[in-house]
Short mmCIF file of C-alpha atoms and ligand atoms in Angstrom, two decimals:
data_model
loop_
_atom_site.label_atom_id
_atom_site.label_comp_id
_atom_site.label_asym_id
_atom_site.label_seq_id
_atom_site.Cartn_x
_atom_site.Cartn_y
_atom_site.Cartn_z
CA UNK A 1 -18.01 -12.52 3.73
CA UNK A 2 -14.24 -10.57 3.88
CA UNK A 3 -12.76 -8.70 6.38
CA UNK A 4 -10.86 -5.80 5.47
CA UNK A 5 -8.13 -3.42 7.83
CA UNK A 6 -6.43 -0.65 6.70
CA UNK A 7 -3.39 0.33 9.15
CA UNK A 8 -0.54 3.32 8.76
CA UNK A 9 3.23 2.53 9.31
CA UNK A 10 5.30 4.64 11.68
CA UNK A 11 8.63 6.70 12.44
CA UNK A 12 9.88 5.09 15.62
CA UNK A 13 11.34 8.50 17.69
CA UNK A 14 12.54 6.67 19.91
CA UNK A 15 13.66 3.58 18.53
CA UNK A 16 12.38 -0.64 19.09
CA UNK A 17 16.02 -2.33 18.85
CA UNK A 18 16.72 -5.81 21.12
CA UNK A 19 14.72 -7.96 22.00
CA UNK A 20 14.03 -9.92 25.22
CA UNK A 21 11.62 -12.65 23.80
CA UNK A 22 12.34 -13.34 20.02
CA UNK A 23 9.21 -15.42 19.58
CA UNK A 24 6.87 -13.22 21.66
CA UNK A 25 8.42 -9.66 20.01
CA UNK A 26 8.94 -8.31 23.50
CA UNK A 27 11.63 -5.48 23.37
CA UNK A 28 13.87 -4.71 25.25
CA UNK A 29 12.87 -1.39 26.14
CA UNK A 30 9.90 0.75 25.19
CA UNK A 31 9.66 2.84 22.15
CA UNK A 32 7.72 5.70 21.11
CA UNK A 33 6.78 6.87 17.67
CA UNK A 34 4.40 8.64 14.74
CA UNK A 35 1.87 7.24 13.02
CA UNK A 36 2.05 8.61 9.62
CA UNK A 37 -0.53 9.54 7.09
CA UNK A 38 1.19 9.28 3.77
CA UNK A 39 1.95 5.27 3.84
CA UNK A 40 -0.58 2.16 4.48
CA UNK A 41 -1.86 -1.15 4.36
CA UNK A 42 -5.21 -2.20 3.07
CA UNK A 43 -5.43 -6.28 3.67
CA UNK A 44 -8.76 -7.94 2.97
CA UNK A 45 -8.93 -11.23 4.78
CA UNK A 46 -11.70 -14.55 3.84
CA UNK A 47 -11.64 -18.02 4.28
CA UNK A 48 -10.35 -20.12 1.73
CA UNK A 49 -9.85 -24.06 0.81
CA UNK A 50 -6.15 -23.24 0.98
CA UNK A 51 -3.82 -20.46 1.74
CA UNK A 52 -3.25 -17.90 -0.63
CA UNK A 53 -1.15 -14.22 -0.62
CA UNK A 54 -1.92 -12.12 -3.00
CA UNK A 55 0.82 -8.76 -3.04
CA UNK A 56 -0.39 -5.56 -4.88
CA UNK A 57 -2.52 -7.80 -7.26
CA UNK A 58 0.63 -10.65 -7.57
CA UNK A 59 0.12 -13.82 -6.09
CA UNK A 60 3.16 -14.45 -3.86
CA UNK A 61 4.37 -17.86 -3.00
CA UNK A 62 8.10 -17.30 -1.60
CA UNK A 63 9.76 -16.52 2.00
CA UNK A 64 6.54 -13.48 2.36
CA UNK A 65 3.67 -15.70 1.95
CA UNK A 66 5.61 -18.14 4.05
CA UNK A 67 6.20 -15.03 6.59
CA UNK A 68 1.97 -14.24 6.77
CA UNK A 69 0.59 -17.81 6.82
CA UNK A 70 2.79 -19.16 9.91
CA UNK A 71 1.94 -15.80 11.59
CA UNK A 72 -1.92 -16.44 10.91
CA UNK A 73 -1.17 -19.93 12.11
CA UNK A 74 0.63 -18.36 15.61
CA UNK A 75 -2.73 -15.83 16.24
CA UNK A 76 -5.06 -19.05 15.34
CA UNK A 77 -3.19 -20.92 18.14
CA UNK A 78 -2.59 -17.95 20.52
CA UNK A 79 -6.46 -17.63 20.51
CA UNK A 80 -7.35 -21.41 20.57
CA UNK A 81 -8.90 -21.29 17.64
CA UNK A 82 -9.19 -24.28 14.62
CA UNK A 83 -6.72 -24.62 12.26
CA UNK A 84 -8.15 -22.83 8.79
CA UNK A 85 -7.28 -21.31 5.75
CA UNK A 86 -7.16 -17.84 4.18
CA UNK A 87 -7.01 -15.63 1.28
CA UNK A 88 -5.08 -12.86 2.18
CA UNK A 89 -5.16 -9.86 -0.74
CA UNK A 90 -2.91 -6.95 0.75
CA UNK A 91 -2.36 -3.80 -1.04
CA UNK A 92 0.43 -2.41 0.41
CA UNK A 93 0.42 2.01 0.08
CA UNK A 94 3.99 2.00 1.02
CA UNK A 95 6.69 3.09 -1.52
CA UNK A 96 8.67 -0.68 -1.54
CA UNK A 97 11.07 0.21 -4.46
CA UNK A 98 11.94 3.44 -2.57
CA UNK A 99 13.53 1.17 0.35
CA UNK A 100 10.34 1.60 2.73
CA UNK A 101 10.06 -1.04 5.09
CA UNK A 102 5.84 -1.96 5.65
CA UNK A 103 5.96 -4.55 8.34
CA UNK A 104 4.74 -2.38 10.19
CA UNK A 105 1.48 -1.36 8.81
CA UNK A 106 1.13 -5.04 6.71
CA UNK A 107 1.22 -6.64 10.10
CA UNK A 108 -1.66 -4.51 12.13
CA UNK A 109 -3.59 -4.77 8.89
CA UNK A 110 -3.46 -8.42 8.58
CA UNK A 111 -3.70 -8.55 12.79
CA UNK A 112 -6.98 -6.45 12.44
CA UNK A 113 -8.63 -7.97 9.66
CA UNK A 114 -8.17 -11.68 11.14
CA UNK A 115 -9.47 -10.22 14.31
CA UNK A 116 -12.38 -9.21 12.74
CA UNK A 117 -13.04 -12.28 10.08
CA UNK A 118 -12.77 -14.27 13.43
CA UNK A 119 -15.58 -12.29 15.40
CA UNK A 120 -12.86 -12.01 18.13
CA UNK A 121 -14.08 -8.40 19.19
CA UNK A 122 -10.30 -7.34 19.94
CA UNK A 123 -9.92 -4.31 22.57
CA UNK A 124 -7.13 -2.13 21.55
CA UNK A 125 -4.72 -3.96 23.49
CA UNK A 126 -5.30 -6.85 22.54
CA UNK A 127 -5.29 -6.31 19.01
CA UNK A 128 -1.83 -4.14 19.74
CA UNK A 129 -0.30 -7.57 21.40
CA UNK A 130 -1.78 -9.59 18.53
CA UNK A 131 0.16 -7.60 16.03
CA UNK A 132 3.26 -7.12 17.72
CA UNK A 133 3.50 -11.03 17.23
CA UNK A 134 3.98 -10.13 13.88
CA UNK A 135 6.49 -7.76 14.14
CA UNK A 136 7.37 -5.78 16.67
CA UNK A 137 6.95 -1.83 15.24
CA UNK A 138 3.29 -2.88 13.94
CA UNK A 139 2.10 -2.80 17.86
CA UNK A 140 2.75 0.67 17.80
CA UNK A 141 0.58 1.25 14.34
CA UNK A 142 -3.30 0.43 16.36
CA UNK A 143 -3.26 4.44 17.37
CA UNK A 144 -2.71 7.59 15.28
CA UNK A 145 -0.15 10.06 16.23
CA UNK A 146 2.04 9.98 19.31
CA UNK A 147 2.10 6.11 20.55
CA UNK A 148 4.46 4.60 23.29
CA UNK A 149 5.16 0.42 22.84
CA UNK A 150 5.44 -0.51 26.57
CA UNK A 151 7.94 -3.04 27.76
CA UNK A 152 6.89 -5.87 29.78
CA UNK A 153 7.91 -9.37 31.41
CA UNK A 154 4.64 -11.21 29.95
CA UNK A 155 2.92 -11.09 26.58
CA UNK A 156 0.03 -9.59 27.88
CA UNK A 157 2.01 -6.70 29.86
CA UNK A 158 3.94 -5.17 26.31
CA UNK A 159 0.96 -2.99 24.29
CA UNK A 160 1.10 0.46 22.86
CA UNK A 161 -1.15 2.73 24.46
CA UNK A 162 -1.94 5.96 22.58
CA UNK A 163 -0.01 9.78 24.04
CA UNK A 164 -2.06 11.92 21.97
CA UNK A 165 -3.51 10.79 18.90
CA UNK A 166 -3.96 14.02 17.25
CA UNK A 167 -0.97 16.05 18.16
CA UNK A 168 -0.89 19.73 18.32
CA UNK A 169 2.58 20.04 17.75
CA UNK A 170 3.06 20.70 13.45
CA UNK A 171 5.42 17.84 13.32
CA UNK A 172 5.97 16.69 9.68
CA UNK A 173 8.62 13.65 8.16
CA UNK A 174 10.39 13.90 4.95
CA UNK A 175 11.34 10.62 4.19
CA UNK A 176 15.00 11.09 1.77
CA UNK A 177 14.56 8.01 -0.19
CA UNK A 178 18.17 7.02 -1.81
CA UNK A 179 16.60 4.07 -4.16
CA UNK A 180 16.15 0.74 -2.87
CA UNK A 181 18.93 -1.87 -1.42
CA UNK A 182 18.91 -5.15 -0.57
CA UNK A 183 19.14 -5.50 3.44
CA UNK A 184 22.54 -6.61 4.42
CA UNK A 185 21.71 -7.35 8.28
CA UNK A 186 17.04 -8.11 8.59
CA UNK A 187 16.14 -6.04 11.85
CA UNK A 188 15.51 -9.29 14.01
CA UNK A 189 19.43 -10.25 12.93
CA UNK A 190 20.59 -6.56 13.72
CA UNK A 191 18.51 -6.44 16.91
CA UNK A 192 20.27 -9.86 17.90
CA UNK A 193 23.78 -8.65 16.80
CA UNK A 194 23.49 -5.79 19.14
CA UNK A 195 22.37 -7.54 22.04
CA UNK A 196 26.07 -8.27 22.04
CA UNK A 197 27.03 -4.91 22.43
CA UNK A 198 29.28 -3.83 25.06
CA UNK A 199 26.71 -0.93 25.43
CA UNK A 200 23.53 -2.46 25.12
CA UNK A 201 22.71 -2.05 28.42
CA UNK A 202 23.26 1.41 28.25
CA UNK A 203 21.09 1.91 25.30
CA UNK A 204 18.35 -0.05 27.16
CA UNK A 205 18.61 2.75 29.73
CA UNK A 206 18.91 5.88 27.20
CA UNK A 207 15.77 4.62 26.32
CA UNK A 208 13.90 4.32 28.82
CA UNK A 209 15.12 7.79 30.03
CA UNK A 210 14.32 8.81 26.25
CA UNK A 211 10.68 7.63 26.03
CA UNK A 212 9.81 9.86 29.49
CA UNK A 213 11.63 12.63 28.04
CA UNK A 214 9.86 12.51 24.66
CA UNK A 215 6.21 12.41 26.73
CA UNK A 216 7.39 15.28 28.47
CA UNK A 217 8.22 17.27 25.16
CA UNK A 218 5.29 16.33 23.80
CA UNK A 219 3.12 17.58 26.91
CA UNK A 220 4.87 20.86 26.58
CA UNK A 221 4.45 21.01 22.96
CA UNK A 222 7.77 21.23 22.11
CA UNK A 223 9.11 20.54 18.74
CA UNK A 224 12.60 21.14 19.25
CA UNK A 225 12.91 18.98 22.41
CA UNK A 226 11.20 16.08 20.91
CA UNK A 227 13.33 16.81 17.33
CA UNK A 228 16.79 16.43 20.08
CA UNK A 229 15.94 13.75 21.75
CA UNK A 230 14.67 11.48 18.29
CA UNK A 231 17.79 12.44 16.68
CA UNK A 232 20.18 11.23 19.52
CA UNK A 233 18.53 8.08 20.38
CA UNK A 234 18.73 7.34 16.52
CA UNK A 235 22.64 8.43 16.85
CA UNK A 236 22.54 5.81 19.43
CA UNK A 237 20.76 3.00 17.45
CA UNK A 238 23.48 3.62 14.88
CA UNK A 239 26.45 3.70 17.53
CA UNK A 240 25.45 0.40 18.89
CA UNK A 241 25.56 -1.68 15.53
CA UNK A 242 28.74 -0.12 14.64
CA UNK A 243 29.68 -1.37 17.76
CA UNK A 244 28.81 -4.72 17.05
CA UNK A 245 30.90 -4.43 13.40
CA UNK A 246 27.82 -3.44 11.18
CA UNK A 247 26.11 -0.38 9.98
CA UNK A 248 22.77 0.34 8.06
CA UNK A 249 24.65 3.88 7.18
CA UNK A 250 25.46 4.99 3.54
CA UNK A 251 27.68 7.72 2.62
CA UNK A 252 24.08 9.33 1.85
CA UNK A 253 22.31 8.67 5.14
CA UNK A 254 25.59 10.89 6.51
CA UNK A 255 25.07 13.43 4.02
CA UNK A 256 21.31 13.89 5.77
CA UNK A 257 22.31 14.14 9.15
CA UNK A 258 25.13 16.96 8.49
CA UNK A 259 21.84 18.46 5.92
CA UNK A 260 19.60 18.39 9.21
CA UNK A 261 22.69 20.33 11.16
CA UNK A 262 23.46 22.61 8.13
CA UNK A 263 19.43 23.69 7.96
CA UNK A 264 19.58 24.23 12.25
CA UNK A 265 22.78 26.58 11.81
CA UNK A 266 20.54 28.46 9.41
CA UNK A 267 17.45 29.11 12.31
CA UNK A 268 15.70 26.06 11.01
CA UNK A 269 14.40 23.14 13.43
CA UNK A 270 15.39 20.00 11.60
CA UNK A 271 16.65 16.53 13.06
CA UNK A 272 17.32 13.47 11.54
CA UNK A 273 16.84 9.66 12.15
CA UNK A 274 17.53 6.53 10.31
CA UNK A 275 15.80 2.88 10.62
CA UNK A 276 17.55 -0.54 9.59
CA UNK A 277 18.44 0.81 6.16
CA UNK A 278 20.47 3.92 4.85
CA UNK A 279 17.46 5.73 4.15
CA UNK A 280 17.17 8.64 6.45
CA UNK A 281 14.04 10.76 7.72
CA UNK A 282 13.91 14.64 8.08
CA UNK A 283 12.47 16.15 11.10
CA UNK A 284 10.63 19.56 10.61
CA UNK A 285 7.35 21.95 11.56
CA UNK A 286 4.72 21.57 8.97
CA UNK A 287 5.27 25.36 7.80
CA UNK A 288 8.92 24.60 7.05
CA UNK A 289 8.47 21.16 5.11
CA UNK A 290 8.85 23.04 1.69
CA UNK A 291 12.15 25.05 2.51
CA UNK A 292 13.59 21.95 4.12
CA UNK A 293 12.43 19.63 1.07
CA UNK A 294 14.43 22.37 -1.77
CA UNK A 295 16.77 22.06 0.90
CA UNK A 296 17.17 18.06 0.45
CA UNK A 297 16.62 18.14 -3.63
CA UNK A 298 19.81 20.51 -4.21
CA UNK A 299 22.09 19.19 -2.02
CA UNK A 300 21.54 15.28 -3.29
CA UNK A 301 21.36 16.69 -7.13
CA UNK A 302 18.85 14.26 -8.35
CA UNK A 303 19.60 11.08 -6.09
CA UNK A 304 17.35 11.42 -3.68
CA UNK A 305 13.06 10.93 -4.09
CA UNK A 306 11.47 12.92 -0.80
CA UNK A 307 8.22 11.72 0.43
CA UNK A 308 6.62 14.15 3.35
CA UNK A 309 4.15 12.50 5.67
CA UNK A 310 2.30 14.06 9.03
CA UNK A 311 0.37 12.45 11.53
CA UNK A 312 -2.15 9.82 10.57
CA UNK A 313 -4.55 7.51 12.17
CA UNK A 314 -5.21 3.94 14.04
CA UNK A 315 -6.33 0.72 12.61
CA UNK A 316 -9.63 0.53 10.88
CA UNK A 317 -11.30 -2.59 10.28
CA UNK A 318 -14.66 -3.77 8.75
CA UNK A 319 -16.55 -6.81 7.56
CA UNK A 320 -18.34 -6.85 4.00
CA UNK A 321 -20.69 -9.94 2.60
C1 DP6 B 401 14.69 0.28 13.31
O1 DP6 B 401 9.44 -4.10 13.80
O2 DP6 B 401 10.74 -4.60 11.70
O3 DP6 B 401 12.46 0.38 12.51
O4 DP6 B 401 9.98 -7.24 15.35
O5 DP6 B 401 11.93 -8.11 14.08
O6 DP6 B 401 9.80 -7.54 12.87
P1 DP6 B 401 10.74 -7.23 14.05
O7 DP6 B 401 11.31 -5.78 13.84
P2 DP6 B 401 10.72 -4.48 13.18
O8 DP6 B 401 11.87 -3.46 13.64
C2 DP6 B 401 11.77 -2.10 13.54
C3 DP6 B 401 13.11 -1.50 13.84
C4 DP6 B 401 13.23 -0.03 13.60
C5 DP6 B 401 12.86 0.77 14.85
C6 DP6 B 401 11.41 0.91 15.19
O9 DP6 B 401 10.54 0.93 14.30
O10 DP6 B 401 11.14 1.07 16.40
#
């Protein structure tokens, strides 16, 4: 028998960065984000006589494998379970050599299918805390659409708990992939860098404020509200690492946020936001992705690869013999 999970990544609106717990993943302040149909995980999961990772059909044996067997070895002990082996065969749906970070979607995959393979019978939540051990963005990937990533003191207390998991709103991502680079700063160094930050206490509370501001937006059904406030708190997530001396930011990642102004001054909604790398994401309504994507194409001439994504689903998982 095999267990198998297939999970979608997500566009953080309002953005995971600091932690309060390292080991346990719990943030600093909540987040809220997309789940996005264009990029997943598939992870099939079986006992084995040893451990084993096998990437897109490679077997891998470096710092990844290293990465999924000593998390499988943290969810074994977090649920009192025997020590055991696995054969982990992931097929990961997410453009890598673009510069798209999966540890999102790999980690709710692998969460799911262990749950399952271990006839744990994981609510939501639980399986939400199980793969935020993981990493922190992939508690977020258990729903479809709108999610919010609670803080909390305890393990137990920080879950995502869906906001609408088929939106109405016609929000679509263009991803503006500028080829892929080797991470300077990893997101758990950045997130600790920045904890240093003069301002990370305000950031903690532009947050907070953010998250209630973005349910509110997306209650009303309000594109351009929602577009505002994901653009400024990812302004902000940039502001604090410069503050701290480092930057994710290319000379490219600029060029898309003046694009995203340029394409408002012309009566189009578009915002911008940018993760731990100088790839950038475009903002739009679904019936505007193609004039914003011609948009993208001529002014980076070549060097830049767009990928458009909407809303997509939860976690699936499922056992076969
Ligand atoms: C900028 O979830 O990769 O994408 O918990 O250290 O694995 P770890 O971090 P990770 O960080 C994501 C950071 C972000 C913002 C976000 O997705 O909320």
């Amino acid at each position: 028998m095999a267990s198998f999970a297939l999970a979608h990544t997500n566009l953080a609106l309002v953005k995971y960065w600091g932690k309060e717990n390292e080991k346990l993943r719990l943030p600093s302040a909540p987040s809220l984000s997309l789940t996005l149909d264009a990029f997943y995980t598939k992870t099939k999961l079986s006992f084995s006589k040893e451990d084993r990772f096998v990437l897109d059909g490679k077997e891998e044996k470096g710092k990844e494998a290293q990465r999924v067997f000593s998390y499988l070895s943290a969810l074994l002990s977090f649920f009192r379970l025997p020590p055991s082996h696995f054969l982990v065969d992931s097929q990961n749906f997410v453009p890598k050599s673009a510069g798209f970070a999966s540890s999102a979607s790999a980690f709710c995959a692998l969460a799911a299918a262990f749950g399952k393979e271990m006839g744990l019978s994981l609510s939501k939540r639980e399986l939400s805390v199980a793969s935020r051990l993981g990493s922190g963005s992939a508690a977020r990937s258990v729903f479809g659409g709108f999610v919010l990533w609670k803080e909390g003191r305890e393990s137990e207390e920080s879950f995502a708990v869906p906001i609408e998991e088929k939106p109405s709103m016609p929000i679509c991502v263009l991803y503006l992939s500028f080829g892929a680079e080797k991470k300077k700063v990893s997101s758990t160094e950045g997130m600790r860098l920045s904890k240093t930050s003069p301002f990370f206490s305000a950031w903690r509370q532009e947050c907070r404020k953010a998250c209630k501001e973005a349910r509110k937006a997306i209650e009303d059904n309000s594109f351009e509200r929602l577009g505002q406030i994901s653009e400024r708190n990812a302004c902000q997530m940039h502001a604090l690492t410069l503050s701290c001396g480092f930057s994710y930011l290319s000379s490219y990642s600029l060029k898309a946020f003046d694009l995203a102004k340029e394409i408002r001054e012309e009566g189009v909604s578009c915002y911008w936001s940018c993760d731990a790398g100088s790839n950038a994401a475009l903002l739009c309504r679904k019936e505007d992705l193609n004039f914003v994507r011609e948009k993208a194409e001529r002014a980076f001439e070549g060097a830049v690869s767009c990928f458009p994504a909407s809303s997509g689903p939860g976690v699936e998982a499922w056992s076969e013999d």
